[in-house]
CSV table of C-alpha atoms in Angstrom, one decimal:
chain,number,residue,atom,x,y,z
A,1,MET,CA,7.6,6.0,18.2
A,2,THR,CA,4.1,4.7,17.2
A,3,GLU,CA,4.1,1.5,19.2
A,4,PHE,CA,1.7,1.2,22.1
A,5,TRP,CA,1.3,-1.4,24.8
A,6,LEU,CA,-2.3,-1.9,25.8
A,7,ILE,CA,-2.3,-3.6,29.2
A,8,SER,CA,-4.7,-4.2,32.1
A,9,ALA,CA,-4.2,-5.0,35.8
A,10,PRO,CA,-6.8,-5.7,38.4
A,11,GLY,CA,-8.1,-2.8,40.5
A,12,GLU,CA,-6.5,-2.6,43.9
A,13,LYS,CA,-8.8,-1.1,46.5
A,14,THR,CA,-9.8,1.1,43.6
A,15,CYS,CA,-8.9,1.2,39.9
A,16,GLN,CA,-7.3,4.7,40.5
A,17,GLN,CA,-4.8,3.1,42.8
A,18,THR,CA,-3.8,0.6,40.1
A,19,TRP,CA,-3.3,3.6,37.8
A,20,ASP,CA,-1.3,5.6,40.3
A,21,LYS,CA,1.0,2.6,41.0
A,22,LEU,CA,1.8,2.2,37.3
A,23,MET,CA,2.4,6.0,36.9
A,24,THR,CA,4.8,5.9,39.8
A,25,ALA,CA,6.7,2.9,38.4
A,26,THR,CA,7.0,4.0,34.8
A,27,THR,CA,6.9,7.8,34.5
A,28,ARG,CA,7.3,9.7,37.8
A,29,THR,CA,10.8,8.4,38.6
A,30,ASN,CA,12.3,7.2,35.4
A,31,ASN,CA,10.4,8.4,32.3
A,32,LEU,CA,10.1,5.0,30.7
A,33,SER,CA,6.8,5.7,28.9
A,34,THR,CA,3.9,8.0,28.3
A,35,ASN,CA,0.7,6.6,29.7
A,36,ASN,CA,-3.0,7.1,29.2
A,37,LYS,CA,-6.0,5.5,30.8
A,38,PHE,CA,-7.9,3.4,28.2
A,39,ASN,CA,-11.6,3.7,28.7
A,40,ILE,CA,-13.6,0.5,28.2
A,41,PRO,CA,-17.3,0.8,29.0
A,42,ASP,CA,-19.3,-1.7,31.1
A,43,LEU,CA,-19.8,-4.5,28.5
A,44,LYS,CA,-22.1,-7.5,29.0
A,45,VAL,CA,-20.0,-10.3,30.4
A,46,GLY,CA,-22.0,-13.4,29.4
A,47,THR,CA,-21.0,-16.9,30.4
A,48,LEU,CA,-17.5,-18.3,31.0
A,49,ASP,CA,-17.9,-20.7,28.0
A,50,VAL,CA,-18.8,-17.9,25.7
A,51,LEU,CA,-15.8,-15.8,26.9
A,52,VAL,CA,-13.3,-18.7,26.3
A,53,GLY,CA,-14.6,-19.2,22.8
A,54,LEU,CA,-14.7,-15.5,22.1
A,55,SER,CA,-11.1,-15.1,23.2
A,56,ASP,CA,-9.9,-17.3,20.3
A,57,GLU,CA,-12.3,-15.7,17.8
A,58,LEU,CA,-11.2,-12.2,18.8
A,59,ALA,CA,-7.6,-13.1,18.2
A,60,LYS,CA,-8.4,-14.2,14.6
A,61,LEU,CA,-10.6,-11.1,14.1
A,62,ASP,CA,-7.9,-8.8,15.4
A,63,ALA,CA,-5.4,-10.2,12.9
A,64,PHE,CA,-7.9,-10.0,10.0
A,65,VAL,CA,-8.9,-6.4,10.8
A,66,GLU,CA,-5.3,-5.3,11.2
A,67,SER,CA,-4.5,-6.8,7.8
A,68,VAL,CA,-7.4,-4.8,6.2
A,69,VAL,CA,-6.2,-1.6,7.9
A,70,LYS,CA,-2.7,-2.2,6.5
A,71,LYS,CA,-4.1,-3.0,3.0
A,72,VAL,CA,-6.1,0.2,2.9
A,73,ALA,CA,-3.2,2.3,4.1
A,74,GLN,CA,-0.8,0.7,1.6
A,75,TYR,CA,-3.2,1.1,-1.2
A,76,MET,CA,-3.6,4.8,-0.3
A,77,ALA,CA,0.2,5.1,-0.6
A,78,ASP,CA,0.1,3.4,-4.0
A,79,VAL,CA,-2.7,5.6,-5.3
A,80,LEU,CA,-1.2,8.8,-4.1
A,81,GLU,CA,2.2,7.7,-5.7
A,82,ASP,CA,3.6,10.4,-3.5
A,83,SER,CA,5.7,11.2,-0.5
A,84,ARG,CA,5.2,9.8,3.0
A,85,ASP,CA,3.7,13.0,4.4
A,86,LYS,CA,0.9,13.1,1.7
A,87,VAL,CA,-0.1,9.6,2.7
A,88,GLN,CA,0.2,10.1,6.5
A,89,GLU,CA,-2.0,13.2,6.4
A,90,ASN,CA,-4.8,11.2,4.8
A,91,LEU,CA,-4.6,8.3,7.3
A,92,LEU,CA,-6.8,9.7,10.0
A,93,ALA,CA,-9.3,8.1,12.4
A,94,ASN,CA,-12.4,10.1,13.2
A,95,GLY,CA,-10.7,13.1,11.7
A,96,VAL,CA,-7.6,13.0,14.0
A,97,ASP,CA,-4.2,11.4,13.7
A,98,LEU,CA,-3.9,7.8,14.8
A,99,VAL,CA,-1.8,8.5,18.0
A,100,THR,CA,-4.4,11.1,19.1
A,101,TYR,CA,-7.3,8.7,18.4
A,102,VAL,CA,-5.7,5.8,20.3
A,103,THR,CA,-4.5,7.8,23.3
A,104,ARG,CA,-8.0,9.5,23.7
A,105,PHE,CA,-10.0,6.4,22.8
A,106,GLN,CA,-13.7,6.6,23.5
A,107,TRP,CA,-16.0,3.7,22.8
A,108,ASP,CA,-18.4,4.4,19.9
A,109,MET,CA,-21.8,3.6,21.4
A,110,ALA,CA,-23.7,4.3,18.2
A,111,LYS,CA,-21.7,1.8,16.1
A,112,TYR,CA,-21.2,-0.8,18.7
A,113,PRO,CA,-24.1,-0.7,21.2
A,114,ILE,CA,-22.9,-2.0,24.6
A,115,LYS,CA,-26.4,-3.4,25.3
A,116,GLN,CA,-25.6,-6.1,22.7
A,117,SER,CA,-23.6,-9.2,23.7
A,118,LEU,CA,-19.9,-9.3,23.2
A,119,LYS,CA,-20.4,-11.9,20.5
A,120,ASN,CA,-22.8,-9.6,18.6
A,121,ILE,CA,-20.4,-6.7,18.8
A,122,SER,CA,-17.6,-8.8,17.4
A,123,GLU,CA,-19.9,-9.9,14.6
A,124,ILE,CA,-20.8,-6.3,13.7
A,125,VAL,CA,-17.1,-5.5,13.4
A,126,SER,CA,-16.4,-8.7,11.4
A,127,LYS,CA,-19.2,-7.9,8.9
A,128,GLN,CA,-18.3,-4.3,8.6
A,129,VAL,CA,-14.6,-4.9,7.9
A,130,SER,CA,-15.2,-7.9,5.5
A,131,GLN,CA,-17.4,-5.4,3.5
A,132,ILE,CA,-14.5,-2.9,3.4
A,133,ASP,CA,-12.1,-5.7,2.3
A,134,ASN,CA,-14.4,-6.8,-0.5
A,135,ASP,CA,-15.0,-3.3,-1.7
A,136,LEU,CA,-11.3,-2.5,-1.6
A,137,LYS,CA,-10.6,-5.6,-3.8
A,138,ALA,CA,-13.2,-4.5,-6.4
A,139,ARG,CA,-12.1,-0.8,-6.5
A,140,ALA,CA,-8.4,-1.6,-6.5
A,141,SER,CA,-8.9,-4.0,-9.4
A,142,ALA,CA,-10.8,-1.5,-11.5
A,143,TYR,CA,-8.3,1.3,-10.8
A,144,ASN,CA,-5.2,-0.9,-11.3
A,145,ASN,CA,-6.5,-2.1,-14.7
A,146,LEU,CA,-7.1,1.5,-15.8
A,147,LYS,CA,-3.6,2.5,-14.5
A,148,GLY,CA,-2.0,-0.5,-16.1
A,149,ASN,CA,-3.5,0.1,-19.6
A,150,LEU,CA,-2.5,3.8,-19.4
A,151,GLN,CA,1.1,2.9,-18.4
A,152,ASN,CA,1.3,0.4,-21.3
A,153,LEU,CA,0.3,3.2,-23.7
A,154,GLU,CA,2.6,5.7,-22.1
A,155,ARG,CA,5.4,3.1,-22.4
A,156,LYS,CA,4.6,2.7,-26.1
A,157,ASN,CA,5.0,6.5,-26.4
A,158,ALA,CA,8.3,6.7,-24.6
A,159,GLY,CA,11.3,4.4,-24.8
A,160,SER,CA,13.8,4.2,-27.7
A,161,LEU,CA,13.1,4.8,-31.3
A,162,LEU,CA,13.4,1.1,-32.0
A,163,THR,CA,10.3,0.3,-30.0
A,164,ARG,CA,8.3,3.4,-29.2
A,165,SER,CA,5.1,4.5,-31.0
A,166,LEU,CA,5.8,6.8,-33.8
A,167,ALA,CA,2.3,8.3,-34.0
A,168,ASP,CA,3.3,11.6,-32.4
A,169,ILE,CA,6.5,11.9,-34.5
A,170,VAL,CA,5.5,11.4,-38.1
A,171,LYS,CA,3.2,13.5,-40.4
A,172,LYS,CA,1.3,12.8,-43.5
A,173,GLU,CA,3.7,14.9,-45.7
A,174,ASP,CA,6.7,12.7,-44.6
A,175,PHE,CA,5.4,9.9,-46.8
A,176,VAL,CA,4.7,9.0,-50.4
A,177,LEU,CA,1.2,7.6,-50.1
A,178,ASP,CA,-1.1,5.8,-52.5
A,179,SER,CA,1.6,5.0,-55.0
A,180,GLU,CA,1.5,1.7,-56.8
A,181,TYR,CA,5.3,1.6,-57.2
A,182,LEU,CA,6.9,3.7,-54.5
A,183,ILE,CA,7.0,3.4,-50.7
A,184,THR,CA,8.5,5.5,-47.9
A,185,MET,CA,10.2,3.6,-45.1
A,186,LEU,CA,11.4,4.7,-41.7
A,187,VAL,CA,14.9,3.7,-40.6
A,188,VAL,CA,16.5,4.1,-37.1
A,189,VAL,CA,20.1,5.1,-37.4
A,190,PRO,CA,22.5,5.3,-34.4
A,191,LYS,CA,23.9,8.9,-34.1
A,192,THR,CA,27.5,7.6,-34.6
A,193,ASN,CA,26.5,6.2,-38.0
A,194,TYR,CA,24.8,9.3,-39.5
A,195,THR,CA,27.7,9.9,-42.0
A,196,ASP,CA,27.6,6.3,-43.1
A,197,TRP,CA,23.9,6.5,-43.6
A,198,GLN,CA,24.1,9.6,-45.8
A,199,ARG,CA,26.9,8.1,-47.8
A,200,THR,CA,25.3,4.7,-48.4
A,201,TYR,CA,21.6,4.7,-48.2
A,202,GLU,CA,21.1,5.3,-52.0
A,203,THR,CA,23.2,2.2,-52.8
A,204,LEU,CA,21.8,-0.2,-50.2
A,205,ALA,CA,19.4,-1.6,-52.8
A,206,GLU,CA,18.6,-0.8,-56.4
A,207,MET,CA,15.7,1.6,-57.0
A,208,VAL,CA,16.2,3.9,-54.0
A,209,VAL,CA,15.1,7.4,-54.9
A,210,PRO,CA,18.1,9.7,-54.7
A,211,ARG,CA,18.1,12.4,-52.0
A,212,SER,CA,14.9,11.0,-50.5
A,213,THR,CA,16.1,10.8,-46.9
A,214,ASN,CA,15.0,13.3,-44.2
A,215,LEU,CA,15.8,13.3,-40.5
A,216,LEU,CA,12.4,13.4,-38.7
A,217,PHE,CA,13.3,13.0,-35.0
A,218,GLU,CA,16.2,12.3,-32.6
A,219,ASP,CA,16.5,10.8,-29.2
A,220,GLN,CA,19.7,10.4,-27.2
A,221,GLU,CA,21.0,7.4,-29.1
A,222,SER,CA,19.5,7.5,-32.6
A,223,GLY,CA,17.7,9.4,-35.3
A,224,LEU,CA,14.6,8.5,-37.4
A,225,PHE,CA,15.1,8.9,-41.1
A,226,THR,CA,12.7,8.5,-44.0
A,227,VAL,CA,13.8,6.9,-47.3
A,228,THR,CA,11.7,6.3,-50.4
A,229,LEU,CA,12.3,3.4,-52.8
A,230,PHE,CA,10.5,1.1,-55.2
A,231,ARG,CA,8.3,-1.5,-53.5
A,232,LYS,CA,10.0,-4.4,-55.2
A,233,ALA,CA,13.3,-3.5,-53.5
A,234,ILE,CA,12.0,-3.6,-49.9
A,235,ASP,CA,13.4,-7.0,-48.9
A,236,ASP,CA,16.8,-6.3,-50.4
A,237,PHE,CA,16.9,-2.9,-48.7
A,238,ARG,CA,16.0,-4.3,-45.3
A,239,LEU,CA,18.7,-6.9,-45.4
A,240,LYS,CA,21.5,-4.6,-46.5
A,241,ALA,CA,20.3,-2.0,-43.9
A,242,ARG,CA,20.6,-4.5,-41.1
A,243,GLU,CA,24.1,-5.4,-42.2
A,244,ASN,CA,25.1,-1.8,-41.9
A,245,LYS,CA,23.5,-1.4,-38.4
A,246,PHE,CA,20.5,0.5,-39.6
A,247,THR,CA,17.1,-0.7,-38.4
A,248,VAL,CA,14.0,-0.5,-40.6
A,249,ARG,CA,10.9,0.0,-38.5
A,250,ASP,CA,7.7,-1.9,-39.5
A,251,PHE,CA,5.4,1.1,-40.0
A,252,GLN,CA,2.4,1.8,-42.2
A,253,TYR,CA,1.1,5.3,-42.1
A,254,ASN,CA,-2.6,4.9,-41.1
A,255,GLU,CA,-4.3,8.1,-39.9
A,256,GLU,CA,-7.3,6.3,-38.4
A,257,GLU,CA,-5.2,4.0,-36.3
A,258,MET,CA,-3.0,6.7,-35.0
A,259,LYS,CA,-6.0,8.9,-34.2
A,260,ALA,CA,-7.6,6.0,-32.3
A,261,ASP,CA,-4.4,5.4,-30.2
A,262,LYS,CA,-4.3,9.1,-29.2
A,263,GLU,CA,-8.0,9.1,-28.3
A,264,GLU,CA,-7.6,6.0,-26.2
A,265,MET,CA,-4.7,7.6,-24.3
A,266,THR,CA,-6.8,10.7,-23.7
A,267,ARG,CA,-9.8,8.7,-22.6
A,268,LEU,CA,-7.8,6.6,-20.1
A,269,SER,CA,-6.0,9.6,-18.8
A,270,THR,CA,-9.4,11.4,-18.2
A,271,ASP,CA,-10.9,8.3,-16.7
A,272,LYS,CA,-8.0,7.9,-14.3
A,273,LYS,CA,-8.3,11.6,-13.2
A,274,LYS,CA,-12.1,11.2,-12.8
A,275,GLN,CA,-11.7,8.1,-10.6
A,276,PHE,CA,-8.8,9.4,-8.5
A,277,GLY,CA,-10.7,11.9,-6.3
A,278,PRO,CA,-13.6,9.5,-5.3
A,279,LEU,CA,-11.1,6.7,-4.7
A,280,VAL,CA,-9.0,8.7,-2.4
A,281,ARG,CA,-12.1,9.8,-0.5
A,282,TRP,CA,-13.3,6.2,-0.2
A,283,LEU,CA,-9.9,5.1,1.1
A,284,LYS,CA,-9.8,7.9,3.7
A,285,VAL,CA,-13.3,7.1,5.0
A,286,ASN,CA,-12.8,3.4,5.0
A,287,PHE,CA,-9.3,3.6,6.5
A,288,SER,CA,-10.8,5.5,9.4
A,289,GLU,CA,-13.7,3.0,9.7
A,290,ALA,CA,-11.3,0.0,9.7
A,291,PHE,CA,-8.9,1.6,12.1
A,292,ILE,CA,-11.6,2.5,14.6
A,293,ALA,CA,-13.0,-1.1,14.3
A,294,TRP,CA,-9.5,-2.4,15.0
A,295,ILE,CA,-9.0,-0.4,18.2
A,296,HIS,CA,-12.5,-1.5,19.4
A,297,ILE,CA,-11.4,-5.1,18.8
A,298,LYS,CA,-8.4,-4.4,21.0
A,299,ALA,CA,-10.7,-3.0,23.7
A,300,LEU,CA,-12.9,-6.2,23.5
A,301,ARG,CA,-9.8,-8.4,23.8
A,302,VAL,CA,-8.6,-6.6,26.9
A,303,PHE,CA,-12.1,-6.8,28.4
A,304,VAL,CA,-12.5,-10.5,27.7
A,305,GLU,CA,-9.0,-11.5,28.7
A,306,SER,CA,-9.1,-9.4,31.9
A,307,VAL,CA,-12.4,-11.1,33.0
A,308,LEU,CA,-11.0,-14.5,32.2
A,309,ARG,CA,-7.8,-13.8,34.2
A,310,TYR,CA,-8.9,-11.6,37.0
A,311,GLY,CA,-12.4,-13.0,37.5
A,312,LEU,CA,-15.7,-11.4,38.5
A,313,PRO,CA,-17.0,-8.9,39.4
A,314,VAL,CA,-15.3,-6.9,36.6
A,315,ASN,CA,-12.6,-4.9,38.3
A,316,PHE,CA,-9.6,-3.9,36.2
A,317,GLN,CA,-7.8,-0.8,34.9
A,318,ALA,CA,-6.9,-0.8,31.2
A,319,MET,CA,-3.9,1.4,30.4
A,320,LEU,CA,-2.2,2.5,27.2
A,321,LEU,CA,1.5,2.8,27.5
A,322,GLN,CA,3.7,4.4,24.8
A,323,PRO,CA,7.2,3.1,25.7
A,324,ASN,CA,10.3,5.1,24.9
A,325,LYS,CA,12.1,3.1,22.3
A,326,LYS,CA,15.5,3.1,24.2
A,327,ASN,CA,13.9,1.8,27.4
A,328,MET,CA,11.7,-1.1,26.2
A,329,LYS,CA,13.7,-3.8,27.9
A,330,LYS,CA,13.8,-1.9,31.2
A,331,MET,CA,10.0,-1.2,30.8
A,332,ARG,CA,9.3,-4.9,30.6
A,333,GLU,CA,11.3,-5.5,33.7
A,334,VAL,CA,9.5,-2.8,35.7
A,335,LEU,CA,6.0,-4.1,34.6
A,336,TYR,CA,7.1,-7.7,35.5
A,337,ASP,CA,8.1,-6.6,39.0
A,338,LEU,CA,4.9,-4.7,39.3
A,339,TYR,CA,2.6,-7.5,38.3
A,340,LYS,CA,4.5,-10.9,38.8
A,341,HIS,CA,2.2,-11.6,41.8
A,342,LEU,CA,-0.7,-11.9,39.4
A,343,ASP,CA,0.5,-15.1,37.8
A,344,SER,CA,3.4,-17.2,39.1
A,345,SER,CA,3.4,-19.4,36.0
A,346,ALA,CA,4.3,-16.4,33.9
A,347,ALA,CA,7.8,-16.3,35.5
A,348,ALA,CA,8.4,-19.9,34.3
A,349,ILE,CA,7.2,-19.0,30.9
A,350,ILE,CA,9.4,-15.9,30.7
A,351,ASP,CA,12.4,-18.1,31.7
A,352,GLN,CA,11.5,-20.8,29.2
A,353,SER,CA,11.1,-18.4,26.3
A,354,ALA,CA,14.8,-17.8,26.4
A,355,MET,CA,15.3,-21.5,25.4
A,356,ASP,CA,13.2,-23.1,22.7
A,357,ILE,CA,11.6,-26.2,24.2
A,358,PRO,CA,10.4,-28.7,21.5
A,359,GLY,CA,6.6,-28.7,21.4
A,360,LEU,CA,6.3,-25.6,23.4
A,361,ASN,CA,5.7,-22.7,21.2
A,362,LEU,CA,6.0,-20.1,23.9
A,363,SER,CA,8.8,-18.0,22.4
A,364,GLN,CA,6.5,-17.0,19.6
A,365,GLN,CA,3.5,-15.8,21.7
A,366,GLU,CA,4.2,-13.1,24.2
A,367,TYR,CA,2.8,-14.0,27.6
A,368,TYR,CA,3.0,-11.8,30.7
A,369,PRO,CA,1.5,-11.9,34.1
A,370,TYR,CA,-0.7,-8.9,33.1
A,371,VAL,CA,-3.0,-8.7,30.0
A,372,TYR,CA,-1.0,-7.3,27.1
A,373,TYR,CA,-1.7,-6.4,23.5
A,374,LYS,CA,0.5,-4.4,21.1
A,375,ILE,CA,-0.9,-1.6,18.9
A,376,ASP,CA,1.5,-0.5,16.2
A,377,CYS,CA,0.3,2.6,14.4
A,378,ASN,CA,3.1,2.5,11.8
A,379,LEU,CA,1.1,0.8,9.1
A,380,LEU,CA,3.1,1.5,6.0
A,381,ASP,CA,5.9,-0.4,4.4
A,382,PHE,CA,7.8,2.2,2.4
A,383,LYS,CA,10.0,0.4,-0.1
């Protein structure tokens, strides 16, 4: 279970008492959740107006940063083209797995100096994550182009004999080249029609060279045969071949072109390998950066919301709960009983959210008598 509830409640006589009360209600008697204290440093409060404005801005920033974290994680999965564990082990924050990072959260003083105003700290995060987002777009676009071109070439070299590239199948000696009168053609014949082909190919048009057919290659359905004839009989031969379910491939033997195709494939393949390592490294580093930024935004939101709700001086305990999946409903009830005295209007809201009241969009946004934000560390959509 990788869902956490980040909540805060006002300090009773001390913050430790608030913590003890929560522990008694949720873990000591009924094992509803695993809890950790969530350490938020003494941040600069600023004015009430600023806090109210910041509350909205942080909500938007939270959603944006979460979307970038998910994009980087999902792109890591696309690039690794591999199993879930390979991806998961690369999605770390500060070198540890996400659950460990969140449960042992420590504010990064170097990146987000607490002497700065809350607004400045949120702007630092916003700039940093926007940069990651822009870089990701550029890198993903370059790598996807390369990958796409390579896949197109690979597709040309696979597939059925009717469509695939023949460059790696045919050789110079299979053809009559540089003849004014004769031409060698390539014909795809279904396996079930081999006997018909051998019996009829010499009579499909006038001027077919007798005994000039050779089987060059087979896939599961068909075989690729050569046949040599006079140039003036080409159209006639094509027509009669089609009537007999034989398909003449449009193919001119051109060594230069075939060589260029092979070289292009090698070049793209080498380029992809070259870019893969640095790209994965970039994704790992920037996933970590974005995830860390995201959890700091959650901390900022808890701080701002707690000050707005519980007032000054700053006195609240932030707590990180990891609810057991089976007990989530029960857990909500216990928390509600514990904190309903904080906000009597929340009771009305909880009742109303059961029915949808026109114009009241309360069922969509979760509101509780305590400050609450969800952190979901399961960031990948595996198709």
